Amino acid sequence: MKKPTVKSTVIAILLGGALYGLCANAHIDIFPCELTRSDGPRIDTHSDVCSILGVNRKPRLNDQGKITDNQVLNAGGYAVSVFVFGLFPIGVGLFFGGAAAKEEEVAQTGASTDGDEPGA
């Protein structure tokens, strides 16, 4: 019972880390966020989709110290993040880790029963 759990955990951690590494270094705009932009005296804040790459960087400031570009995840962005970096890798890990453990279990039980048969 421990083998599928360990395999599933390893697969989930590797996949979650790989997905975060990919999203943190590419413009994959699937995370809902609040986007703030200003050009001149007008500041515009609206809901949009952002990439983790844009959310992780510091706000851009102009010469007067006013924010010209900022991205912050909202509740939907955090929900998508939990799914993409957590639930999806766990599901894939359980699927492939469980399948690998079943194959290994069948191989072990098949080898032990063949040796016990008198005609084999």
PDB file of N, CA and C in Angstrom, residues 64-119:
ATOM      1  N   GLN A  64       7.418  59.904 -10.644  1.00  0.00           N
ATOM      2  CA  GLN A  64       6.777  60.493  -9.472  1.00  0.00           C
ATOM      3  C   GLN A  64       6.459  59.446  -8.403  1.00  0.00           C
ATOM      4  N   GLY A  65       6.752  58.188  -8.642  1.00  0.00           N
ATOM      5  CA  GLY A  65       6.486  57.134  -7.673  1.00  0.00           C
ATOM      6  C   GLY A  65       5.086  56.552  -7.773  1.00  0.00           C
ATOM      7  N   LYS A  66       4.354  56.863  -8.836  1.00  0.00           N
ATOM      8  CA  LYS A  66       3.015  56.314  -9.024  1.00  0.00           C
ATOM      9  C   LYS A  66       3.098  55.005  -9.796  1.00  0.00           C
ATOM     10  N   ILE A  67       2.191  54.083  -9.458  1.00  0.00           N
ATOM     11  CA  ILE A  67       2.169  52.784 -10.113  1.00  0.00           C
ATOM     12  C   ILE A  67       1.697  52.944 -11.554  1.00  0.00           C
ATOM     13  N   THR A  68       2.460  52.403 -12.493  1.00  0.00           N
ATOM     14  CA  THR A  68       2.050  52.429 -13.896  1.00  0.00           C
ATOM     15  C   THR A  68       1.556  51.069 -14.370  1.00  0.00           C
ATOM     16  N   ASP A  69       1.957  49.996 -13.679  1.00  0.00           N
ATOM     17  CA  ASP A  69       1.525  48.660 -14.075  1.00  0.00           C
ATOM     18  C   ASP A  69       1.663  47.735 -12.872  1.00  0.00           C
ATOM     19  N   ASN A  70       0.554  47.062 -12.496  1.00  0.00           N
ATOM     20  CA  ASN A  70       0.578  46.138 -11.371  1.00  0.00           C
ATOM     21  C   ASN A  70      -0.459  45.047 -11.609  1.00  0.00           C
ATOM     22  N   GLN A  71      -0.098  43.811 -11.234  1.00  0.00           N
ATOM     23  CA  GLN A  71      -1.000  42.676 -11.376  1.00  0.00           C
ATOM     24  C   GLN A  71      -1.072  41.943 -10.045  1.00  0.00           C
ATOM     25  N   VAL A  72      -2.307  41.711  -9.552  1.00  0.00           N
ATOM     26  CA  VAL A  72      -2.527  41.027  -8.280  1.00  0.00           C
ATOM     27  C   VAL A  72      -3.601  39.968  -8.494  1.00  0.00           C
ATOM     28  N   LEU A  73      -3.319  38.730  -8.042  1.00  0.00           N
ATOM     29  CA  LEU A  73      -4.320  37.671  -8.166  1.00  0.00           C
ATOM     30  C   LEU A  73      -5.532  37.969  -7.302  1.00  0.00           C
ATOM     31  N   ASN A  74      -6.717  37.676  -7.820  1.00  0.00           N
ATOM     32  CA  ASN A  74      -7.924  37.775  -7.007  1.00  0.00           C
ATOM     33  C   ASN A  74      -8.316  36.367  -6.551  1.00  0.00           C
ATOM     34  N   ALA A  75      -9.489  36.197  -5.970  1.00  0.00           N
ATOM     35  CA  ALA A  75      -9.903  34.885  -5.447  1.00  0.00           C
ATOM     36  C   ALA A  75      -9.942  33.830  -6.553  1.00  0.00           C
ATOM     37  N   GLY A  76     -10.419  34.193  -7.716  1.00  0.00           N
ATOM     38  CA  GLY A  76     -10.446  33.260  -8.840  1.00  0.00           C
ATOM     39  C   GLY A  76      -9.042  32.843  -9.263  1.00  0.00           C
ATOM     40  N   GLY A  77      -8.098  33.773  -9.205  1.00  0.00           N
ATOM     41  CA  GLY A  77      -6.712  33.464  -9.546  1.00  0.00           C
ATOM     42  C   GLY A  77      -6.100  32.465  -8.586  1.00  0.00           C
ATOM     43  N   TYR A  78      -6.416  32.639  -7.295  1.00  0.00           N
ATOM     44  CA  TYR A  78      -5.912  31.682  -6.309  1.00  0.00           C
ATOM     45  C   TYR A  78      -6.571  30.314  -6.492  1.00  0.00           C
ATOM     46  N   ALA A  79      -7.839  30.294  -6.856  1.00  0.00           N
ATOM     47  CA  ALA A  79      -8.531  29.018  -7.100  1.00  0.00           C
ATOM     48  C   ALA A  79      -7.920  28.289  -8.301  1.00  0.00           C
ATOM     49  N   VAL A  80      -7.643  29.017  -9.368  1.00  0.00           N
ATOM     50  CA  VAL A  80      -7.012  28.413 -10.541  1.00  0.00           C
ATOM     51  C   VAL A  80      -5.607  27.923 -10.184  1.00  0.00           C
ATOM     52  N   SER A  81      -4.883  28.681  -9.379  1.00  0.00           N
ATOM     53  CA  SER A  81      -3.541  28.272  -8.949  1.00  0.00           C
ATOM     54  C   SER A  81      -3.578  26.982  -8.148  1.00  0.00           C
ATOM     55  N   VAL A  82      -4.542  26.858  -7.229  1.00  0.00           N
ATOM     56  CA  VAL A  82      -4.674  25.636  -6.431  1.00  0.00           C
ATOM     57  C   VAL A  82      -4.968  24.454  -7.346  1.00  0.00           C
ATOM     58  N   PHE A  83      -5.808  24.653  -8.346  1.00  0.00           N
ATOM     59  CA  PHE A  83      -6.111  23.562  -9.269  1.00  0.00           C
ATOM     60  C   PHE A  83      -4.897  23.190 -10.118  1.00  0.00           C
ATOM     61  N   VAL A  84      -4.260  24.188 -10.733  1.00  0.00           N
ATOM     62  CA  VAL A  84      -3.163  23.926 -11.669  1.00  0.00           C
ATOM     63  C   VAL A  84      -1.931  23.370 -10.969  1.00  0.00           C
ATOM     64  N   PHE A  85      -1.574  23.925  -9.812  1.00  0.00           N
ATOM     65  CA  PHE A  85      -0.341  23.511  -9.140  1.00  0.00           C
ATOM     66  C   PHE A  85      -0.569  22.462  -8.058  1.00  0.00           C
ATOM     67  N   GLY A  86      -1.827  22.161  -7.712  1.00  0.00           N
ATOM     68  CA  GLY A  86      -2.097  21.212  -6.641  1.00  0.00           C
ATOM     69  C   GLY A  86      -2.985  20.059  -7.044  1.00  0.00           C
ATOM     70  N   LEU A  87      -4.240  20.350  -7.335  1.00  0.00           N
ATOM     71  CA  LEU A  87      -5.211  19.282  -7.587  1.00  0.00           C
ATOM     72  C   LEU A  87      -4.926  18.498  -8.866  1.00  0.00           C
ATOM     73  N   PHE A  88      -4.589  19.180  -9.927  1.00  0.00           N
ATOM     74  CA  PHE A  88      -4.283  18.499 -11.184  1.00  0.00           C
ATOM     75  C   PHE A  88      -3.067  17.573 -11.042  1.00  0.00           C
ATOM     76  N   PRO A  89      -1.930  18.053 -10.490  1.00  0.00           N
ATOM     77  CA  PRO A  89      -0.799  17.131 -10.301  1.00  0.00           C
ATOM     78  C   PRO A  89      -1.112  15.959  -9.360  1.00  0.00           C
ATOM     79  N   ILE A  90      -1.906  16.182  -8.333  1.00  0.00           N
ATOM     80  CA  ILE A  90      -2.276  15.097  -7.424  1.00  0.00           C
ATOM     81  C   ILE A  90      -3.105  14.050  -8.167  1.00  0.00           C
ATOM     82  N   GLY A  91      -4.059  14.480  -8.963  1.00  0.00           N
ATOM     83  CA  GLY A  91      -4.877  13.550  -9.748  1.00  0.00           C
ATOM     84  C   GLY A  91      -4.042  12.744 -10.727  1.00  0.00           C
ATOM     85  N   VAL A  92      -3.137  13.414 -11.426  1.00  0.00           N
ATOM     86  CA  VAL A  92      -2.264  12.711 -12.370  1.00  0.00           C
ATOM     87  C   VAL A  92      -1.355  11.740 -11.614  1.00  0.00           C
ATOM     88  N   GLY A  93      -0.837  12.166 -10.467  1.00  0.00           N
ATOM     89  CA  GLY A  93       0.022  11.299  -9.666  1.00  0.00           C
ATOM     90  C   GLY A  93      -0.707  10.064  -9.174  1.00  0.00           C
ATOM     91  N   LEU A  94      -1.936  10.240  -8.709  1.00  0.00           N
ATOM     92  CA  LEU A  94      -2.720   9.089  -8.255  1.00  0.00           C
ATOM     93  C   LEU A  94      -3.017   8.128  -9.399  1.00  0.00           C
ATOM     94  N   PHE A  95      -3.325   8.678 -10.553  1.00  0.00           N
ATOM     95  CA  PHE A  95      -3.648   7.839 -11.707  1.00  0.00           C
ATOM     96  C   PHE A  95      -2.434   7.017 -12.143  1.00  0.00           C
ATOM     97  N   PHE A  96      -1.314   7.700 -12.416  1.00  0.00           N
ATOM     98  CA  PHE A  96      -0.135   6.997 -12.916  1.00  0.00           C
ATOM     99  C   PHE A  96       0.595   6.229 -11.824  1.00  0.00           C
ATOM    100  N   GLY A  97       0.633   6.752 -10.601  1.00  0.00           N
ATOM    101  CA  GLY A  97       1.263   6.029  -9.500  1.00  0.00           C
ATOM    102  C   GLY A  97       0.501   4.773  -9.142  1.00  0.00           C
ATOM    103  N   GLY A  98      -0.811   4.846  -9.146  1.00  0.00           N
ATOM    104  CA  GLY A  98      -1.635   3.661  -8.876  1.00  0.00           C
ATOM    105  C   GLY A  98      -1.516   2.631  -9.974  1.00  0.00           C
ATOM    106  N   ALA A  99      -1.460   3.082 -11.222  1.00  0.00           N
ATOM    107  CA  ALA A  99      -1.323   2.150 -12.347  1.00  0.00           C
ATOM    108  C   ALA A  99       0.025   1.439 -12.294  1.00  0.00           C
ATOM    109  N   ALA A 100       1.088   2.176 -11.948  1.00  0.00           N
ATOM    110  CA  ALA A 100       2.415   1.558 -11.859  1.00  0.00           C
ATOM    111  C   ALA A 100       2.456   0.558 -10.710  1.00  0.00           C
ATOM    112  N   ALA A 101       1.811   0.874  -9.605  1.00  0.00           N
ATOM    113  CA  ALA A 101       1.801  -0.038  -8.462  1.00  0.00           C
ATOM    114  C   ALA A 101       1.009  -1.300  -8.782  1.00  0.00           C
ATOM    115  N   LYS A 102      -0.096  -1.178  -9.526  1.00  0.00           N
ATOM    116  CA  LYS A 102      -0.887  -2.349  -9.902  1.00  0.00           C
ATOM    117  C   LYS A 102      -0.094  -3.266 -10.829  1.00  0.00           C
ATOM    118  N   GLU A 103       0.632  -2.664 -11.791  1.00  0.00           N
ATOM    119  CA  GLU A 103       1.457  -3.473 -12.684  1.00  0.00           C
ATOM    120  C   GLU A 103       2.535  -4.217 -11.897  1.00  0.00           C
ATOM    121  N   GLU A 104       3.144  -3.523 -10.947  1.00  0.00           N
ATOM    122  CA  GLU A 104       4.186  -4.142 -10.135  1.00  0.00           C
ATOM    123  C   GLU A 104       3.613  -5.258  -9.265  1.00  0.00           C
ATOM    124  N   GLU A 105       2.425  -5.029  -8.718  1.00  0.00           N
ATOM    125  CA  GLU A 105       1.777  -6.040  -7.879  1.00  0.00           C
ATOM    126  C   GLU A 105       1.409  -7.278  -8.686  1.00  0.00           C
ATOM    127  N   VAL A 106       0.898  -7.076  -9.897  1.00  0.00           N
ATOM    128  CA  VAL A 106       0.547  -8.197 -10.768  1.00  0.00           C
ATOM    129  C   VAL A 106       1.803  -8.972 -11.149  1.00  0.00           C
ATOM    130  N   ALA A 107       2.885  -8.263 -11.430  1.00  0.00           N
ATOM    131  CA  ALA A 107       4.132  -8.927 -11.795  1.00  0.00           C
ATOM    132  C   ALA A 107       4.668  -9.753 -10.623  1.00  0.00           C
ATOM    133  N   GLN A 108       4.558  -9.240  -9.417  1.00  0.00           N
ATOM    134  CA  GLN A 108       5.058  -9.963  -8.248  1.00  0.00           C
ATOM    135  C   GLN A 108       4.194 -11.174  -7.933  1.00  0.00           C
ATOM    136  N   THR A 109       2.888 -11.047  -7.973  1.00  0.00           N
ATOM    137  CA  THR A 109       2.004 -12.174  -7.677  1.00  0.00           C
ATOM    138  C   THR A 109       2.058 -13.213  -8.782  1.00  0.00           C
ATOM    139  N   GLY A 110       2.194 -12.813 -10.015  1.00  0.00           N
ATOM    140  CA  GLY A 110       2.285 -13.741 -11.129  1.00  0.00           C
ATOM    141  C   GLY A 110       3.557 -14.559 -11.063  1.00  0.00           C
ATOM    142  N   ALA A 111       4.658 -13.966 -10.667  1.00  0.00           N
ATOM    143  CA  ALA A 111       5.948 -14.676 -10.586  1.00  0.00           C
ATOM    144  C   ALA A 111       5.947 -15.666  -9.450  1.00  0.00           C
ATOM    145  N   SER A 112       5.284 -15.342  -8.320  1.00  0.00           N
ATOM    146  CA  SER A 112       5.309 -16.248  -7.170  1.00  0.00           C
ATOM    147  C   SER A 112       4.376 -17.439  -7.387  1.00  0.00           C
ATOM    148  N   THR A 113       3.271 -17.283  -8.087  1.00  0.00           N
ATOM    149  CA  THR A 113       2.361 -18.399  -8.294  1.00  0.00           C
ATOM    150  C   THR A 113       2.879 -19.340  -9.370  1.00  0.00           C
ATOM    151  N   ASP A 114       3.622 -18.846 -10.364  1.00  0.00           N
ATOM    152  CA  ASP A 114       4.165 -19.711 -11.410  1.00  0.00           C
ATOM    153  C   ASP A 114       5.193 -20.683 -10.831  1.00  0.00           C
ATOM    154  N   GLY A 115       5.971 -20.245  -9.853  1.00  0.00           N
ATOM    155  CA  GLY A 115       7.004 -21.092  -9.277  1.00  0.00           C
ATOM    156  C   GLY A 115       6.433 -22.168  -8.370  1.00  0.00           C
ATOM    157  N   ASP A 116       5.206 -21.982  -7.866  1.00  0.00           N
ATOM    158  CA  ASP A 116       4.599 -22.949  -6.956  1.00  0.00           C
ATOM    159  C   ASP A 116       3.878 -24.069  -7.678  1.00  0.00           C
ATOM    160  N   GLU A 117       3.589 -23.909  -8.956  1.00  0.00           N
ATOM    161  CA  GLU A 117       2.868 -24.930  -9.712  1.00  0.00           C
ATOM    162  C   GLU A 117       3.791 -26.085 -10.049  1.00  0.00           C
ATOM    163  N   PRO A 118       3.328 -27.330  -9.876  1.00  0.00           N
ATOM    164  CA  PRO A 118       4.205 -28.462 -10.153  1.00  0.00           C
ATOM    165  C   PRO A 118       4.500 -28.663 -11.640  1.00  0.00           C
ATOM    166  N   GLY A 119       3.618 -28.231 -12.525  1.00  0.00           N
ATOM    167  CA  GLY A 119       3.813 -28.450 -13.958  1.00  0.00           C
ATOM    168  C   GLY A 119       4.615 -27.360 -14.623  1.00  0.00           C
TER     169      GLY A 119
END
